[in-house]
PDB file of C-alpha atoms in Angstrom:
ATOM      1  CA  MET C   1       0.568  -0.179  -0.142  1.00 53.00           C
ATOM      2  CA  MET C   2       1.063   3.328  -1.489  1.00 63.00           C
ATOM      3  CA  ARG C   3       2.330   5.837   1.338  1.00 87.00           C
ATOM      4  CA  MET C   4      -1.081   7.740   2.990  1.00 93.00           C
ATOM      5  CA  THR C   5      -1.533  11.000   0.447  1.00 96.00           C
ATOM      6  CA  GLU C   6      -1.830  14.083   2.161  1.00 97.00           C
ATOM      7  CA  THR C   7      -5.796  14.878   0.642  1.00 97.00           C
ATOM      8  CA  VAL C   8      -6.151  11.668   2.271  1.00 98.00           C
ATOM      9  CA  LYS C   9      -4.728  11.877   5.680  1.00 97.00           C
ATOM     10  CA  GLN C  10      -7.010  15.305   6.287  1.00 98.00           C
ATOM     11  CA  LEU C  11      -9.653  13.504   5.766  1.00 98.00           C
ATOM     12  CA  LEU C  12      -9.309  10.828   7.684  1.00 98.00           C
ATOM     13  CA  ILE C  13      -9.069  12.994  10.899  1.00 97.00           C
ATOM     14  CA  ILE C  14     -11.688  15.412  10.595  1.00 97.00           C
ATOM     15  CA  ASN C  15     -13.202  11.198  10.205  1.00 98.00           C
ATOM     16  CA  VAL C  16     -12.078  10.637  13.525  1.00 97.00           C
ATOM     17  CA  ILE C  17     -13.147  13.830  15.287  1.00 97.00           C
ATOM     18  CA  PHE C  18     -16.401  13.118  14.113  1.00 97.00           C
ATOM     19  CA  TYR C  19     -16.401   9.569  15.370  1.00 97.00           C
ATOM     20  CA  ILE C  20     -15.608  10.851  18.400  1.00 96.00           C
ATOM     21  CA  GLY C  21     -17.219  13.941  19.469  1.00 96.00           C
ATOM     22  CA  SER C  22     -20.312  12.165  18.187  1.00 96.00           C
ATOM     23  CA  ASN C  23     -19.530   9.523  20.615  1.00 95.00           C
ATOM     24  CA  TYR C  24     -18.944  12.378  23.524  1.00 95.00           C
ATOM     25  CA  VAL C  25     -21.659  13.820  23.015  1.00 95.00           C
ATOM     26  CA  GLY C  26     -24.854  12.053  22.126  1.00 92.00           C
ATOM     27  CA  ASP C  27     -27.750  12.292  19.631  1.00 94.00           C
ATOM     28  CA  VAL C  28     -27.599  16.153  18.724  1.00 96.00           C
ATOM     29  CA  THR C  29     -24.975  15.076  17.564  1.00 96.00           C
ATOM     30  CA  TYR C  30     -26.727  12.269  14.942  1.00 96.00           C
ATOM     31  CA  GLN C  31     -29.854  15.255  14.655  1.00 96.00           C
ATOM     32  CA  LEU C  32     -27.349  17.582  13.217  1.00 97.00           C
ATOM     33  CA  PHE C  33     -25.596  16.082  10.937  1.00 98.00           C
ATOM     34  CA  ALA C  34     -26.629  12.584   9.977  1.00 97.00           C
ATOM     35  CA  LEU C  35     -29.251  12.357   7.342  1.00 97.00           C
ATOM     36  CA  PHE C  36     -31.984  12.097   7.487  1.00 97.00           C
ATOM     37  CA  SER C  37     -35.737  12.357   4.667  1.00 94.00           C
ATOM     38  CA  PRO C  38     -36.349  15.682   3.793  1.00 93.00           C
ATOM     39  CA  ASP C  39     -39.767  14.878   4.946  1.00 94.00           C
ATOM     40  CA  ASN C  40     -38.093  14.853   8.900  1.00 96.00           C
ATOM     41  CA  PRO C  41     -37.769  17.074  10.785  1.00 96.00           C
ATOM     42  CA  ASN C  42     -34.583  16.590  11.629  1.00 96.00           C
ATOM     43  CA  PHE C  43     -33.580  17.166   8.233  1.00 97.00           C
ATOM     44  CA  ASN C  44     -31.626  20.395   7.514  1.00 97.00           C
ATOM     45  CA  TYR C  45     -29.263  21.423   4.469  1.00 97.00           C
ATOM     46  CA  TRP C  46     -26.467  20.482   5.370  1.00 98.00           C
ATOM     47  CA  GLN C  47     -26.380  17.209   6.509  1.00 98.00           C
ATOM     48  CA  PRO C  48     -25.755  15.057   2.685  1.00 97.00           C
ATOM     49  CA  LEU C  49     -22.750  16.855   3.101  1.00 97.00           C
ATOM     50  CA  THR C  50     -21.765  16.257   7.207  1.00 98.00           C
ATOM     51  CA  SER C  51     -23.037  13.062   6.953  1.00 97.00           C
ATOM     52  CA  MET C  52     -20.161  11.761   5.216  1.00 97.00           C
ATOM     53  CA  PHE C  53     -18.162  12.273   8.208  1.00 97.00           C
ATOM     54  CA  MET C  54     -20.313  10.906  10.274  1.00 97.00           C
ATOM     55  CA  HIS C  55     -20.196   6.301  11.042  1.00 96.00           C
ATOM     56  CA  ALA C  56     -21.779   4.240  13.160  1.00 93.00           C
ATOM     57  CA  ARG C  57     -21.713   4.307  16.594  1.00 93.00           C
ATOM     58  CA  PHE C  58     -19.170   2.306  19.062  1.00 89.00           C
ATOM     59  CA  PRO C  59     -18.976  -0.555  19.855  1.00 87.00           C
ATOM     60  CA  ASN C  60     -19.757  -0.905  16.715  1.00 90.00           C
ATOM     61  CA  LEU C  61     -15.812  -0.278  15.787  1.00 93.00           C
ATOM     62  CA  MET C  62     -16.141  -1.927  11.606  1.00 92.00           C
ATOM     63  CA  HIS C  63     -17.670   1.269   9.284  1.00 93.00           C
ATOM     64  CA  ILE C  64     -15.512   3.375  10.634  1.00 96.00           C
ATOM     65  CA  VAL C  65     -12.593   1.661   9.648  1.00 95.00           C
ATOM     66  CA  PHE C  66     -13.578  -0.382   6.921  1.00 93.00           C
ATOM     67  CA  ASN C  67     -14.760   2.847   5.235  1.00 95.00           C
ATOM     68  CA  MET C  68     -10.835   4.512   5.811  1.00 96.00           C
ATOM     69  CA  PHE C  69      -8.980   1.566   5.420  1.00 94.00           C
ATOM     70  CA  ALA C  70     -10.691   1.846   2.201  1.00 94.00           C
ATOM     71  CA  LEU C  71     -10.252   5.940   1.890  1.00 97.00           C
ATOM     72  CA  ILE C  72      -6.365   4.869   2.596  1.00 96.00           C
ATOM     73  CA  SER C  73      -6.158   2.114   0.062  1.00 93.00           C
ATOM     74  CA  PHE C  74      -8.258   3.869  -3.355  1.00 95.00           C
ATOM     75  CA  GLY C  75      -7.762   6.964  -2.401  1.00 96.00           C
ATOM     76  CA  SER C  76      -3.814   7.449  -2.080  1.00 96.00           C
ATOM     77  CA  ALA C  77      -3.658   5.925  -5.461  1.00 95.00           C
ATOM     78  CA  LEU C  78      -5.906   8.536  -6.831  1.00 97.00           C
ATOM     79  CA  GLU C  79      -4.581  11.598  -5.105  1.00 97.00           C
ATOM     80  CA  HIS C  80      -1.318  10.489  -6.032  1.00 95.00           C
ATOM     81  CA  PHE C  81      -2.753  10.554  -9.820  1.00 93.00           C
ATOM     82  CA  TRP C  82      -5.124  13.461  -9.563  1.00 95.00           C
ATOM     83  CA  GLY C  83      -3.664  15.698  -7.019  1.00 95.00           C
ATOM     84  CA  ALA C  84      -5.534  18.064  -4.568  1.00 96.00           C
ATOM     85  CA  ARG C  85      -8.094  19.649  -5.136  1.00 96.00           C
ATOM     86  CA  LYS C  86      -9.353  17.550  -8.649  1.00 96.00           C
ATOM     87  CA  PHE C  87      -9.191  14.243  -6.022  1.00 97.00           C
ATOM     88  CA  LEU C  88     -10.973  15.953  -3.195  1.00 98.00           C
ATOM     89  CA  PHE C  89     -13.808  17.276  -5.644  1.00 97.00           C
ATOM     90  CA  PHE C  90     -14.426  14.484  -7.037  1.00 98.00           C
ATOM     91  CA  TYR C  91     -14.775  12.987  -3.069  1.00 98.00           C
ATOM     92  CA  ILE C  92     -16.995  16.060  -2.002  1.00 98.00           C
ATOM     93  CA  SER C  93     -19.269  15.228  -5.496  1.00 98.00           C
ATOM     94  CA  CYS C  94     -19.576  10.714  -4.582  1.00 98.00           C
ATOM     95  CA  GLY C  95     -20.721  12.289  -1.363  1.00 97.00           C
ATOM     96  CA  LEU C  96     -23.116  13.727  -2.669  1.00 98.00           C
ATOM     97  CA  GLY C  97     -24.034  11.758  -5.607  1.00 97.00           C
ATOM     98  CA  ALA C  98     -24.801   9.314  -2.958  1.00 96.00           C
ATOM     99  CA  ALA C  99     -27.074  11.120  -0.289  1.00 96.00           C
ATOM    100  CA  LEU C 100     -29.283  12.881  -3.646  1.00 96.00           C
ATOM    101  CA  LEU C 101     -29.376   9.489  -4.243  1.00 95.00           C
ATOM    102  CA  HIS C 102     -30.317   7.669  -1.059  1.00 94.00           C
ATOM    103  CA  MET C 103     -32.464  10.497  -0.445  1.00 96.00           C
ATOM    104  CA  GLY C 104     -34.536   9.798  -3.416  1.00 95.00           C
ATOM    105  CA  VAL C 105     -36.202   6.544  -2.366  1.00 92.00           C
ATOM    106  CA  ASN C 106     -35.983   7.478   0.839  1.00 92.00           C
ATOM    107  CA  TYR C 107     -39.175   9.420  -0.769  1.00 95.00           C
ATOM    108  CA  TYR C 108     -39.883   7.923  -2.791  1.00 94.00           C
ATOM    109  CA  GLN C 109     -40.625   4.919  -0.168  1.00 93.00           C
ATOM    110  CA  TYR C 110     -42.241   7.140   1.624  1.00 95.00           C
ATOM    111  CA  HIS C 111     -44.396   9.236   0.013  1.00 96.00           C
ATOM    112  CA  HIS C 112     -45.668   5.376  -2.054  1.00 96.00           C
ATOM    113  CA  ALA C 113     -46.645   3.939   1.492  1.00 96.00           C
ATOM    114  CA  LEU C 114     -48.129   7.261   2.485  1.00 97.00           C
ATOM    115  CA  GLU C 115     -50.437   7.912  -0.778  1.00 97.00           C
ATOM    116  CA  ILE C 116     -51.900   4.184  -0.946  1.00 96.00           C
ATOM    117  CA  LEU C 117     -53.094   4.732   3.258  1.00 97.00           C
ATOM    118  CA  GLN C 118     -54.640   8.413   1.977  1.00 97.00           C
ATOM    119  CA  GLN C 119     -56.234   7.183  -0.914  1.00 97.00           C
ATOM    120  CA  ALA C 120     -57.788   3.444   1.271  1.00 96.00           C
ATOM    121  CA  ASN C 121     -58.753   7.548   3.713  1.00 96.00           C
ATOM    122  CA  VAL C 122     -56.675   5.183   6.354  1.00 96.00           C
ATOM    123  CA  PRO C 123     -57.393   9.044   9.334  1.00 96.00           C
ATOM    124  CA  THR C 124     -54.271  10.898  10.231  1.00 96.00           C
ATOM    125  CA  GLU C 125     -53.492   9.226  13.368  1.00 96.00           C
ATOM    126  CA  VAL C 126     -53.452   6.194  12.289  1.00 95.00           C
ATOM    127  CA  ILE C 127     -50.440   7.037   9.780  1.00 96.00           C
ATOM    128  CA  ASN C 128     -49.586   8.866  12.691  1.00 96.00           C
ATOM    129  CA  ALA C 129     -48.773   6.398  14.584  1.00 95.00           C
ATOM    130  CA  VAL C 130     -46.781   3.719  11.835  1.00 95.00           C
ATOM    131  CA  VAL C 131     -44.675   7.165  11.053  1.00 96.00           C
ATOM    132  CA  LYS C 132     -43.620   7.763  13.982  1.00 93.00           C
ATOM    133  CA  GLU C 133     -43.679   5.171  16.397  1.00 93.00           C
ATOM    134  CA  GLY C 134     -44.003   2.476  14.148  1.00 91.00           C
ATOM    135  CA  ARG C 135     -47.288   0.644  15.043  1.00 92.00           C
ATOM    136  CA  TYR C 136     -50.552  -0.337  13.242  1.00 91.00           C
ATOM    137  CA  ASN C 137     -53.051  -2.995  14.169  1.00 90.00           C
ATOM    138  CA  ASN C 138     -54.076  -5.854  11.324  1.00 91.00           C
ATOM    139  CA  ALA C 139     -56.538  -4.659   9.638  1.00 91.00           C
ATOM    140  CA  LEU C 140     -54.345  -2.056   8.032  1.00 94.00           C
ATOM    141  CA  LEU C 141     -52.451  -5.702   6.363  1.00 94.00           C
ATOM    142  CA  GLU C 142     -55.075  -5.488   4.316  1.00 95.00           C
ATOM    143  CA  ILE C 143     -54.040  -2.535   2.470  1.00 95.00           C
ATOM    144  CA  ILE C 144     -51.128  -1.677   2.203  1.00 95.00           C
ATOM    145  CA  SER C 145     -47.569  -5.116   3.113  1.00 93.00           C
ATOM    146  CA  LEU C 146     -45.873  -4.959   5.619  1.00 92.00           C
ATOM    147  CA  SER C 147     -43.277  -4.417   4.391  1.00 89.00           C
ATOM    148  CA  ASP C 148     -44.082  -0.755   3.147  1.00 92.00           C
ATOM    149  CA  LEU C 149     -45.730   0.014   6.172  1.00 93.00           C
ATOM    150  CA  GLU C 150     -41.281  -0.927   6.944  1.00 91.00           C
ATOM    151  CA  ALA C 151     -40.427   0.935   4.651  1.00 90.00           C
ATOM    152  CA  MET C 152     -42.778   3.845   4.779  1.00 94.00           C
ATOM    153  CA  TYR C 153     -41.394   3.961   8.996  1.00 94.00           C
ATOM    154  CA  SER C 154     -37.361   4.063   8.183  1.00 92.00           C
ATOM    155  CA  SER C 155     -37.318   6.132   5.401  1.00 93.00           C
ATOM    156  CA  TYR C 156     -39.399   8.173   8.023  1.00 95.00           C
ATOM    157  CA  ASN C 157     -37.245   7.820  11.130  1.00 95.00           C
ATOM    158  CA  ILE C 158     -33.222   5.749  10.218  1.00 93.00           C
ATOM    159  CA  PRO C 159     -31.194   8.845   9.445  1.00 94.00           C
ATOM    160  CA  ALA C 160     -28.156   7.526   7.288  1.00 95.00           C
ATOM    161  CA  VAL C 161     -24.292   8.356   8.182  1.00 96.00           C
ATOM    162  CA  GLY C 162     -21.190   6.467   6.780  1.00 95.00           C
ATOM    163  CA  ALA C 163     -18.601   7.731   4.366  1.00 96.00           C
ATOM    164  CA  SER C 164     -19.416   5.102   2.606  1.00 95.00           C
ATOM    165  CA  GLY C 165     -21.110   6.378  -0.590  1.00 95.00           C
ATOM    166  CA  ALA C 166     -17.518   8.226  -1.673  1.00 97.00           C
ATOM    167  CA  ILE C 167     -15.807   5.417  -1.253  1.00 97.00           C
ATOM    168  CA  TYR C 168     -17.963   3.547  -3.813  1.00 96.00           C
ATOM    169  CA  GLY C 169     -17.484   6.907  -6.208  1.00 97.00           C
ATOM    170  CA  LEU C 170     -12.420   6.254  -5.572  1.00 97.00           C
ATOM    171  CA  LEU C 171     -13.525   2.356  -6.510  1.00 96.00           C
ATOM    172  CA  ILE C 172     -15.217   3.183  -9.382  1.00 96.00           C
ATOM    173  CA  ALA C 173     -12.482   5.449 -10.300  1.00 97.00           C
ATOM    174  CA  PHE C 174     -10.210   3.079  -9.005  1.00 96.00           C
ATOM    175  CA  ALA C 175     -10.911   0.073 -11.214  1.00 95.00           C
ATOM    176  CA  PHE C 176     -11.382   3.268 -14.041  1.00 94.00           C
ATOM    177  CA  MET C 177      -7.672   4.126 -13.966  1.00 93.00           C
ATOM    178  CA  PHE C 178      -5.993  -0.129 -12.555  1.00 93.00           C
ATOM    179  CA  PRO C 179      -8.928  -2.046 -14.521  1.00 93.00           C
ATOM    180  CA  ASN C 180      -5.685  -5.145 -14.587  1.00 93.00           C
ATOM    181  CA  ALA C 181      -4.893  -5.046 -10.385  1.00 91.00           C
ATOM    182  CA  GLU C 182      -6.026  -7.279  -8.477  1.00 87.00           C
ATOM    183  CA  LEU C 183      -8.443  -7.119  -4.979  1.00 85.00           C
ATOM    184  CA  MET C 184      -9.551  -9.422  -2.224  1.00 75.00           C
ATOM    185  CA  MET C 185     -11.949  -9.159  -0.466  1.00 67.00           C
ATOM    186  CA  MET C 186     -12.666  -9.986   3.139  1.00 59.00           C
ATOM    187  CA  PHE C 187     -13.816 -13.817   3.564  1.00 59.00           C
ATOM    188  CA  ILE C 188     -13.446 -14.086  -0.522  1.00 64.00           C
ATOM    189  CA  PRO C 189      -8.661 -14.505  -0.836  1.00 74.00           C
ATOM    190  CA  VAL C 190      -9.579 -15.331  -4.018  1.00 81.00           C
ATOM    191  CA  PRO C 191      -7.593 -12.013  -5.872  1.00 86.00           C
ATOM    192  CA  ILE C 192      -9.733 -10.505  -8.288  1.00 88.00           C
ATOM    193  CA  LYS C 193      -9.066  -7.973 -11.107  1.00 92.00           C
ATOM    194  CA  ALA C 194     -10.842  -4.777 -10.022  1.00 91.00           C
ATOM    195  CA  LYS C 195     -12.747  -4.331 -12.994  1.00 91.00           C
ATOM    196  CA  TYR C 196     -14.608  -7.907 -12.142  1.00 91.00           C
ATOM    197  CA  PHE C 197     -15.135  -7.020  -8.717  1.00 89.00           C
ATOM    198  CA  VAL C 198     -16.164  -3.722  -8.933  1.00 92.00           C
ATOM    199  CA  PRO C 199     -18.977  -4.387 -11.358  1.00 90.00           C
ATOM    200  CA  GLY C 200     -19.375  -7.226  -9.286  1.00 89.00           C
ATOM    201  CA  LEU C 201     -19.346  -5.432  -5.295  1.00 88.00           C
ATOM    202  CA  LEU C 202     -21.770  -3.175  -7.320  1.00 90.00           C
ATOM    203  CA  VAL C 203     -24.595  -6.505  -8.036  1.00 89.00           C
ATOM    204  CA  LEU C 204     -24.612  -7.430  -4.732  1.00 86.00           C
ATOM    205  CA  ASP C 205     -25.681  -3.491  -3.623  1.00 85.00           C
ATOM    206  CA  LEU C 206     -28.227  -3.518  -6.479  1.00 85.00           C
ATOM    207  CA  VAL C 207     -29.608  -7.209  -5.356  1.00 86.00           C
ATOM    208  CA  LEU C 208     -29.563  -6.181  -1.895  1.00 82.00           C
ATOM    209  CA  GLY C 209     -30.841  -2.548  -1.884  1.00 77.00           C
ATOM    210  CA  PHE C 210     -34.433  -4.375  -3.579  1.00 75.00           C
ATOM    211  CA  LYS C 211     -34.728  -6.857  -1.260  1.00 73.00           C
ATOM    212  CA  GLY C 212     -33.933  -4.455   1.398  1.00 62.00           C
ATOM    213  CA  SER C 213     -36.807  -2.020   0.120  1.00 56.00           C
ATOM    214  CA  SER C 214     -40.454  -1.847  -0.247  1.00 48.00           C
ATOM    215  CA  ILE C 215     -40.774  -2.227  -4.206  1.00 42.00           C
ATOM    216  CA  PHE C 216     -38.963  -4.947  -3.903  1.00 39.00           C
ATOM    217  CA  GLY C 217     -39.882  -6.873  -0.467  1.00 37.00           C
ATOM    218  CA  SER C 218     -38.583  -6.758   2.932  1.00 35.00           C
ATOM    219  CA  GLY C 219     -35.576  -8.441   3.799  1.00 36.00           C
ATOM    220  CA  GLY C 220     -33.570  -5.257   4.460  1.00 45.00           C
ATOM    221  CA  THR C 221     -29.708  -4.987   5.889  1.00 48.00           C
ATOM    222  CA  GLY C 222     -29.206  -2.334   7.332  1.00 59.00           C
ATOM    223  CA  ILE C 223     -27.078  -0.439   4.854  1.00 75.00           C
ATOM    224  CA  ALA C 224     -27.690   2.768   2.644  1.00 82.00           C
ATOM    225  CA  HIS C 225     -27.485  -0.104  -0.762  1.00 85.00           C
ATOM    226  CA  PHE C 226     -29.053   3.018  -2.613  1.00 89.00           C
ATOM    227  CA  ALA C 227     -26.302   5.489  -0.762  1.00 92.00           C
ATOM    228  CA  HIS C 228     -23.082   2.562  -2.342  1.00 93.00           C
ATOM    229  CA  LEU C 229     -25.462   3.441  -4.786  1.00 94.00           C
ATOM    230  CA  GLY C 230     -25.863   7.064  -6.005  1.00 95.00           C
ATOM    231  CA  GLY C 231     -21.778   7.154  -5.481  1.00 96.00           C
ATOM    232  CA  ALA C 232     -20.170   4.794  -7.196  1.00 96.00           C
ATOM    233  CA  LEU C 233     -23.189   5.912 -10.324  1.00 96.00           C
ATOM    234  CA  THR C 234     -21.271   9.726  -9.997  1.00 97.00           C
ATOM    235  CA  GLY C 235     -18.168   8.141  -9.888  1.00 97.00           C
ATOM    236  CA  PHE C 236     -18.492   6.457 -13.335  1.00 96.00           C
ATOM    237  CA  ILE C 237     -20.369   9.495 -14.476  1.00 96.00           C
ATOM    238  CA  MET C 238     -17.072  11.408 -13.942  1.00 96.00           C
ATOM    239  CA  MET C 239     -14.438   9.512 -15.315  1.00 95.00           C
ATOM    240  CA  TRP C 240     -17.038   9.230 -18.011  1.00 93.00           C
ATOM    241  CA  TYR C 241     -16.954  12.700 -19.226  1.00 92.00           C
ATOM    242  CA  TRP C 242     -12.828  12.941 -18.158  1.00 90.00           C
ATOM    243  CA  LYS C 243     -12.302   9.865 -20.168  1.00 85.00           C
ATOM    244  CA  LYS C 244     -14.069  11.652 -22.984  1.00 81.00           C
ATOM    245  CA  ASN C 245     -12.506  14.381 -22.528  1.00 78.00           C
ATOM    246  CA  SER C 246      -8.980  13.245 -21.775  1.00 61.00           C
ATOM    247  CA  PHE C 247      -9.072  15.022 -18.823  1.00 51.00           C
ATOM    248  CA  ASN C 248      -9.108  12.010 -16.756  1.00 47.00           C
ATOM    249  CA  ASN C 249      -4.727  12.578 -16.564  1.00 52.00           C
ATOM    250  CA  LYS C 250      -4.843  16.374 -15.669  1.00 52.00           C
ATOM    251  CA  ARG C 251      -4.030  18.203 -12.362  1.00 49.00           C
ATOM    252  CA  TRP C 252      -5.462  20.770 -10.766  1.00 47.00           C
ATOM    253  CA  ASP C 253      -3.608  21.445  -8.544  1.00 48.00           C
TER     254      ASP C 253
END
């Protein structure tokens, strides 16, 4: 693994500070900086940016450890070839793209369920009990599926945190620039070329994302798979544009 570059080091420090601070201060930091649905009163316009520096609370260390390991591994290689400004622009853009797709999916799931309930003339207080407390009676299941109710509740209440969307953008860029570099998953100790490894990872996220949403059915994993895909899609569009315009080898410094 090559030497950690300066911008990657600064991003690592910021993420660690956010992690320690949010665990020390508590819930108020997640209410302020995690990414809530725009339908939730806790939503603020800065959250698409700040949420990419937040991670799952202690004692869950694997979330931040895996993300920071990937940031160092892939980010340092990219910053080395791109320079600091282009790398940071790409990283933040992928993180914002991840947040936008995640919010879009949440918006669809919430309003899809809301429309079903309103068209069935379900009283407002019953809808509020589902949305704010996760309470419902079995009679509702004659109107709407359980997976839609669960998606409605989680879309409204559960905020997204983590650098994973931006990291997926880095994975896309790495596969573009070093397609034959061999990568390995922790539980599959077989080297796979980046041009196969990264698309395979995206297909897995796509399947798990649809499986865990009301679009496909129940069985969520607790992971914001569409945020991963949003970061990857943003990274792909940017890399495609830069490569098409022979811009991918120019530095911004």
